[in-house]
mmCIF file of C-alpha atoms in Angstrom:
data_model
loop_
_atom_site.group_PDB
_atom_site.id
_atom_site.type_symbol
_atom_site.label_atom_id
_atom_site.label_comp_id
_atom_site.label_asym_id
_atom_site.label_seq_id
_atom_site.Cartn_x
_atom_site.Cartn_y
_atom_site.Cartn_z
ATOM 1 C CA SER A 1 13.502 -23.870 15.097
ATOM 2 C CA GLN A 2 12.764 -22.193 18.407
ATOM 3 C CA GLN A 3 11.252 -19.166 16.724
ATOM 4 C CA GLY A 4 7.649 -18.214 17.128
ATOM 5 C CA GLU A 5 5.425 -17.774 14.136
ATOM 6 C CA GLU A 6 3.199 -14.792 13.540
ATOM 7 C CA ASP A 7 -0.016 -14.918 11.618
ATOM 8 C CA PRO A 8 -0.922 -13.328 9.289
ATOM 9 C CA GLN A 9 2.332 -12.401 7.564
ATOM 10 C CA ALA A 10 0.717 -9.204 6.299
ATOM 11 C CA LEU A 11 -2.415 -7.301 7.258
ATOM 12 C CA SER A 12 -3.965 -4.234 5.659
ATOM 13 C CA ILE A 13 -6.800 -2.338 7.351
ATOM 14 C CA GLN A 14 -8.521 1.033 7.286
ATOM 15 C CA GLU A 15 -7.738 3.661 9.879
ATOM 16 C CA GLY A 16 -10.021 3.279 12.875
ATOM 17 C CA GLU A 17 -10.385 -0.491 12.516
ATOM 18 C CA ASN A 18 -8.909 -2.987 14.937
ATOM 19 C CA ALA A 19 -5.896 -5.109 14.029
ATOM 20 C CA THR A 20 -5.292 -8.565 15.445
ATOM 21 C CA MET A 21 -2.044 -10.480 15.100
ATOM 22 C CA ASN A 22 -1.336 -13.950 16.393
ATOM 23 C CA CYS A 23 1.794 -15.689 17.568
ATOM 24 C CA SER A 24 2.358 -19.400 18.095
ATOM 25 C CA TYR A 25 5.352 -20.993 19.762
ATOM 26 C CA LYS A 26 6.565 -24.469 20.598
ATOM 27 C CA THR A 27 8.172 -24.642 24.045
ATOM 28 C CA SER A 28 7.538 -23.597 27.640
ATOM 29 C CA ILE A 29 8.030 -19.914 28.249
ATOM 30 C CA ASN A 30 8.693 -17.527 31.110
ATOM 31 C CA ASN A 31 7.161 -14.619 29.242
ATOM 32 C CA LEU A 32 6.171 -13.457 25.792
ATOM 33 C CA GLN A 33 6.869 -9.999 24.435
ATOM 34 C CA TRP A 34 5.682 -7.965 21.497
ATOM 35 C CA TYR A 35 7.907 -5.546 19.597
ATOM 36 C CA ARG A 36 7.271 -3.050 16.856
ATOM 37 C CA GLN A 37 9.627 -2.178 14.014
ATOM 38 C CA ASN A 38 9.211 0.743 11.676
ATOM 39 C CA SER A 39 10.709 0.052 8.285
ATOM 40 C CA GLY A 40 14.435 -0.626 8.597
ATOM 41 C CA ARG A 41 14.623 0.786 12.125
ATOM 42 C CA GLY A 42 15.384 -0.791 15.478
ATOM 43 C CA LEU A 43 12.747 -2.777 17.328
ATOM 44 C CA VAL A 44 10.821 -1.114 20.127
ATOM 45 C CA HIS A 45 9.368 -3.029 23.049
ATOM 46 C CA LEU A 46 5.591 -2.772 23.340
ATOM 47 C CA ILE A 47 4.401 -5.105 26.050
ATOM 48 C CA LEU A 48 5.419 -8.154 28.067
ATOM 49 C CA ILE A 49 3.057 -10.809 29.376
ATOM 50 C CA ARG A 50 4.238 -13.403 31.875
ATOM 51 C CA SER A 51 3.371 -17.073 31.633
ATOM 52 C CA ASN A 52 0.992 -16.841 34.592
ATOM 53 C CA GLU A 53 -0.954 -13.957 33.043
ATOM 54 C CA ARG A 54 -3.782 -14.359 30.558
ATOM 55 C CA GLU A 55 -4.400 -10.815 29.429
ATOM 56 C CA LYS A 56 -2.648 -7.479 29.594
ATOM 57 C CA HIS A 57 -3.495 -3.984 28.403
ATOM 58 C CA SER A 58 -1.373 -0.975 27.540
ATOM 59 C CA GLY A 59 -3.145 1.992 25.982
ATOM 60 C CA ARG A 60 -4.680 0.767 22.710
ATOM 61 C CA LEU A 61 -2.864 -2.560 22.962
ATOM 62 C CA ARG A 62 -4.363 -5.735 24.348
ATOM 63 C CA VAL A 63 -2.349 -8.926 24.582
ATOM 64 C CA THR A 64 -3.651 -12.354 25.458
ATOM 65 C CA LEU A 65 -1.704 -15.482 26.242
ATOM 66 C CA ASP A 66 -2.911 -19.065 26.172
ATOM 67 C CA THR A 67 -0.107 -21.303 27.395
ATOM 68 C CA SER A 68 -2.164 -24.456 26.850
ATOM 69 C CA LYS A 69 -2.349 -23.636 23.143
ATOM 70 C CA LYS A 70 1.087 -22.012 23.100
ATOM 71 C CA SER A 71 -0.303 -18.936 21.448
ATOM 72 C CA SER A 72 -0.670 -15.209 21.966
ATOM 73 C CA SER A 73 -2.539 -12.437 20.238
ATOM 74 C CA LEU A 74 -1.927 -8.716 19.955
ATOM 75 C CA LEU A 75 -4.921 -6.473 19.383
ATOM 76 C CA ILE A 76 -4.451 -2.845 18.377
ATOM 77 C CA THR A 77 -7.710 -0.959 18.720
ATOM 78 C CA ALA A 78 -8.749 2.124 16.755
ATOM 79 C CA SER A 79 -5.715 1.867 14.493
ATOM 80 C CA ARG A 80 -3.942 4.908 13.115
ATOM 81 C CA ALA A 81 -1.763 5.390 10.055
ATOM 82 C CA ALA A 82 1.186 5.775 12.434
ATOM 83 C CA ASP A 83 0.652 2.157 13.569
ATOM 84 C CA THR A 84 1.922 1.005 10.176
ATOM 85 C CA ALA A 85 4.921 -1.175 11.046
ATOM 86 C CA SER A 86 6.037 -4.753 11.492
ATOM 87 C CA TYR A 87 5.124 -6.461 14.734
ATOM 88 C CA PHE A 88 7.122 -9.303 16.242
ATOM 89 C CA CYS A 89 6.470 -11.646 19.092
ATOM 90 C CA ALA A 90 9.425 -12.862 21.120
ATOM 91 C CA THR A 91 9.461 -15.707 23.594
ATOM 92 C CA ASP A 92 11.601 -15.963 26.673
ATOM 93 C CA GLN A 93 11.863 -19.726 26.762
ATOM 94 C CA THR A 94 12.419 -21.671 29.934
ATOM 95 C CA GLY A 95 16.100 -22.514 30.352
ATOM 96 C CA ALA A 96 17.287 -20.242 27.563
ATOM 97 C CA ASN A 97 19.295 -17.060 27.915
ATOM 98 C CA ASN A 98 17.782 -15.156 25.056
ATOM 99 C CA LEU A 99 14.603 -14.162 23.307
ATOM 100 C CA PHE A 100 13.439 -16.020 20.227
ATOM 101 C CA PHE A 101 11.743 -13.802 17.670
ATOM 102 C CA GLY A 102 9.098 -14.707 15.157
ATOM 103 C CA THR A 103 9.133 -13.633 11.530
ATOM 104 C CA GLY A 104 6.694 -10.782 12.076
ATOM 105 C CA THR A 105 3.397 -9.414 10.820
ATOM 106 C CA ARG A 106 3.530 -6.472 8.469
ATOM 107 C CA LEU A 107 0.637 -4.127 9.335
ATOM 108 C CA THR A 108 -0.463 -1.405 6.947
ATOM 109 C CA VAL A 109 -3.068 1.090 8.158
ATOM 110 C CA ILE A 110 -4.660 2.998 5.311
ATOM 111 C CA PRO A 111 -5.650 6.602 6.124
ATOM 112 C CA GLU B 1 19.032 9.661 26.927
ATOM 113 C CA ALA B 2 19.066 5.882 27.282
ATOM 114 C CA GLN B 3 20.233 4.359 24.042
ATOM 115 C CA VAL B 4 22.078 1.655 22.181
ATOM 116 C CA THR B 5 24.409 3.056 19.538
ATOM 117 C CA GLN B 6 25.675 1.095 16.576
ATOM 118 C CA ASN B 7 28.285 2.108 14.031
ATOM 119 C CA PRO B 8 28.479 2.150 11.129
ATOM 120 C CA ARG B 9 24.829 2.384 10.148
ATOM 121 C CA TYR B 10 25.601 1.489 6.555
ATOM 122 C CA LEU B 11 28.594 -0.312 5.120
ATOM 123 C CA ILE B 12 29.501 -1.785 1.767
ATOM 124 C CA THR B 13 32.576 -3.974 1.773
ATOM 125 C CA VAL B 14 34.216 -6.722 -0.228
ATOM 126 C CA THR B 15 34.637 -10.393 0.494
ATOM 127 C CA GLY B 16 37.445 -11.110 2.933
ATOM 128 C CA LYS B 17 38.005 -7.606 4.244
ATOM 129 C CA LYS B 18 37.790 -7.706 8.029
ATOM 130 C CA LEU B 19 35.305 -5.362 9.610
ATOM 131 C CA THR B 20 33.972 -4.492 13.038
ATOM 132 C CA VAL B 21 30.523 -3.186 13.910
ATOM 133 C CA THR B 22 30.583 -1.379 17.222
ATOM 134 C CA CYS B 23 27.805 -1.354 19.789
ATOM 135 C CA SER B 24 27.653 0.750 22.910
ATOM 136 C CA GLN B 25 24.922 1.156 25.527
ATOM 137 C CA ASN B 26 24.655 3.778 28.260
ATOM 138 C CA MET B 27 22.182 1.983 30.539
ATOM 139 C CA ASN B 28 24.662 -0.127 32.535
ATOM 140 C CA HIS B 29 22.993 -3.267 31.202
ATOM 141 C CA GLU B 30 24.591 -6.605 31.906
ATOM 142 C CA TYR B 31 23.108 -8.405 28.921
ATOM 143 C CA MET B 32 23.965 -7.565 25.314
ATOM 144 C CA SER B 33 23.194 -9.417 22.131
ATOM 145 C CA TRP B 34 23.644 -9.306 18.366
ATOM 146 C CA TYR B 35 20.921 -10.266 15.890
ATOM 147 C CA ARG B 36 20.757 -10.384 12.159
ATOM 148 C CA GLN B 37 17.549 -9.791 10.268
ATOM 149 C CA ASP B 38 16.898 -11.269 6.860
ATOM 150 C CA PRO B 39 13.691 -11.182 4.814
ATOM 151 C CA GLY B 40 11.394 -14.059 5.695
ATOM 152 C CA LEU B 41 13.659 -15.288 8.496
ATOM 153 C CA GLY B 42 12.937 -12.778 11.225
ATOM 154 C CA LEU B 43 15.623 -11.964 13.773
ATOM 155 C CA ARG B 44 18.205 -14.583 14.512
ATOM 156 C CA GLN B 45 20.634 -14.310 17.370
ATOM 157 C CA ILE B 46 24.344 -14.385 16.559
ATOM 158 C CA TYR B 47 26.053 -14.031 19.940
ATOM 159 C CA TYR B 48 25.110 -12.790 23.357
ATOM 160 C CA SER B 49 26.876 -11.749 26.532
ATOM 161 C CA MET B 50 25.568 -12.066 30.058
ATOM 162 C CA ASN B 51 28.265 -9.789 31.463
ATOM 163 C CA VAL B 52 31.872 -8.665 31.014
ATOM 164 C CA GLU B 53 34.073 -11.463 29.678
ATOM 165 C CA VAL B 54 31.055 -13.798 29.400
ATOM 166 C CA THR B 55 29.911 -14.501 25.844
ATOM 167 C CA ASP B 56 28.066 -17.366 24.202
ATOM 168 C CA LYS B 57 26.868 -18.463 20.794
ATOM 169 C CA GLY B 58 23.375 -17.835 19.570
ATOM 170 C CA ASP B 59 21.636 -19.555 16.685
ATOM 171 C CA VAL B 60 23.877 -18.386 13.829
ATOM 172 C CA PRO B 61 27.408 -17.700 15.144
ATOM 173 C CA GLU B 62 29.397 -19.006 12.175
ATOM 174 C CA GLY B 63 31.625 -16.357 10.622
ATOM 175 C CA TYR B 64 31.323 -13.946 13.543
ATOM 176 C CA LYS B 65 33.305 -13.116 16.662
ATOM 177 C CA VAL B 66 32.497 -10.925 19.630
ATOM 178 C CA SER B 67 34.220 -9.617 22.711
ATOM 179 C CA ARG B 68 33.004 -8.023 25.936
ATOM 180 C CA LYS B 69 35.905 -6.305 27.618
ATOM 181 C CA GLU B 70 33.810 -3.472 29.018
ATOM 182 C CA LYS B 71 30.237 -3.506 30.206
ATOM 183 C CA ARG B 72 29.052 -0.837 27.793
ATOM 184 C CA ASN B 73 30.637 -2.187 24.571
ATOM 185 C CA PHE B 74 29.949 -5.326 22.572
ATOM 186 C CA PRO B 75 31.581 -5.219 19.133
ATOM 187 C CA LEU B 76 30.729 -7.690 16.375
ATOM 188 C CA ILE B 77 33.695 -8.789 14.280
ATOM 189 C CA LEU B 78 33.541 -10.307 10.816
ATOM 190 C CA GLU B 79 37.052 -11.670 10.252
ATOM 191 C CA SER B 80 36.501 -12.609 6.604
ATOM 192 C CA PRO B 81 33.099 -11.404 5.419
ATOM 193 C CA SER B 82 31.258 -13.317 2.743
ATOM 194 C CA PRO B 83 28.220 -12.340 0.638
ATOM 195 C CA ASN B 84 25.902 -14.512 2.765
ATOM 196 C CA GLN B 85 26.619 -12.141 5.639
ATOM 197 C CA THR B 86 24.882 -9.337 3.801
ATOM 198 C CA SER B 87 22.162 -8.453 6.256
ATOM 199 C CA LEU B 88 20.697 -5.937 8.670
ATOM 200 C CA TYR B 89 22.371 -6.266 12.059
ATOM 201 C CA PHE B 90 20.964 -5.200 15.407
ATOM 202 C CA CYS B 91 22.596 -4.869 18.774
ATOM 203 C CA ALA B 92 20.388 -5.035 21.853
ATOM 204 C CA SER B 93 20.827 -4.799 25.597
ATOM 205 C CA SER B 94 18.848 -5.597 28.705
ATOM 206 C CA SER B 95 19.097 -5.413 32.445
ATOM 207 C CA TRP B 96 19.267 -9.146 32.967
ATOM 208 C CA THR B 97 19.778 -9.136 36.714
ATOM 209 C CA ALA B 98 16.854 -6.797 37.245
ATOM 210 C CA TYR B 99 15.158 -8.770 34.533
ATOM 211 C CA THR B 100 12.401 -6.658 33.263
ATOM 212 C CA GLY B 101 12.874 -8.755 30.161
ATOM 213 C CA GLU B 102 12.722 -5.805 27.814
ATOM 214 C CA LEU B 103 15.371 -5.568 25.111
ATOM 215 C CA PHE B 104 16.566 -2.163 23.961
ATOM 216 C CA PHE B 105 17.657 -2.144 20.332
ATOM 217 C CA GLY B 106 20.058 -0.034 18.358
ATOM 218 C CA GLU B 107 19.004 1.474 15.052
ATOM 219 C CA GLY B 108 20.665 -1.232 13.007
ATOM 220 C CA SER B 109 23.670 -1.592 10.736
ATOM 221 C CA ARG B 110 23.021 -2.490 7.132
ATOM 222 C CA LEU B 111 25.940 -4.444 5.765
ATOM 223 C CA THR B 112 26.504 -5.377 2.131
ATOM 224 C CA VAL B 113 29.330 -7.755 1.245
ATOM 225 C CA LEU B 114 30.225 -7.812 -2.451
#
């Protein structure tokens, strides 16, 4: 499979805590993206990190990329109940014409 | 408002009855794609299109057809639906030539095949 894998599959934290999700993949990539999905809704793009970047920030989001380990992490700081959703990584793999999505991490933020 | 619109949002049908799920985007995107989402399997690509009249298979194309006669529309056709095609379907588009890499998704179409 060319899909990435997120870890953990599910995460439950208290409001105000930080949430960290990890993504591993298997092939060379041009970029890696993170998406959010509220229950049963369409996915929404959060952030893109290119293969030559190591870290990127957007508001309360911090993404890191380690191409030597073929892994990425998404950190959400100071979580809110509204952050409750599923989070997916997607890899733009070298030579491919599409994104390959992982199976997602289900985040629950308890008020 | 920039958006990807799918119809129908919900559909219950019976085995063998042909159906079409429409997808339209108003962002002049070259690239469009269909995914299905199943529990534990994530999103899997069915078909994609790089531009008008250019389509190609994704990971799970069996049982599906697509066409891209106009830039804005990319319908998904199930000629003879079967129960294993019960799923949540998403259409997505992107500006491939500009290549920001970001996919814009529709709200999904939940299909049940009895």
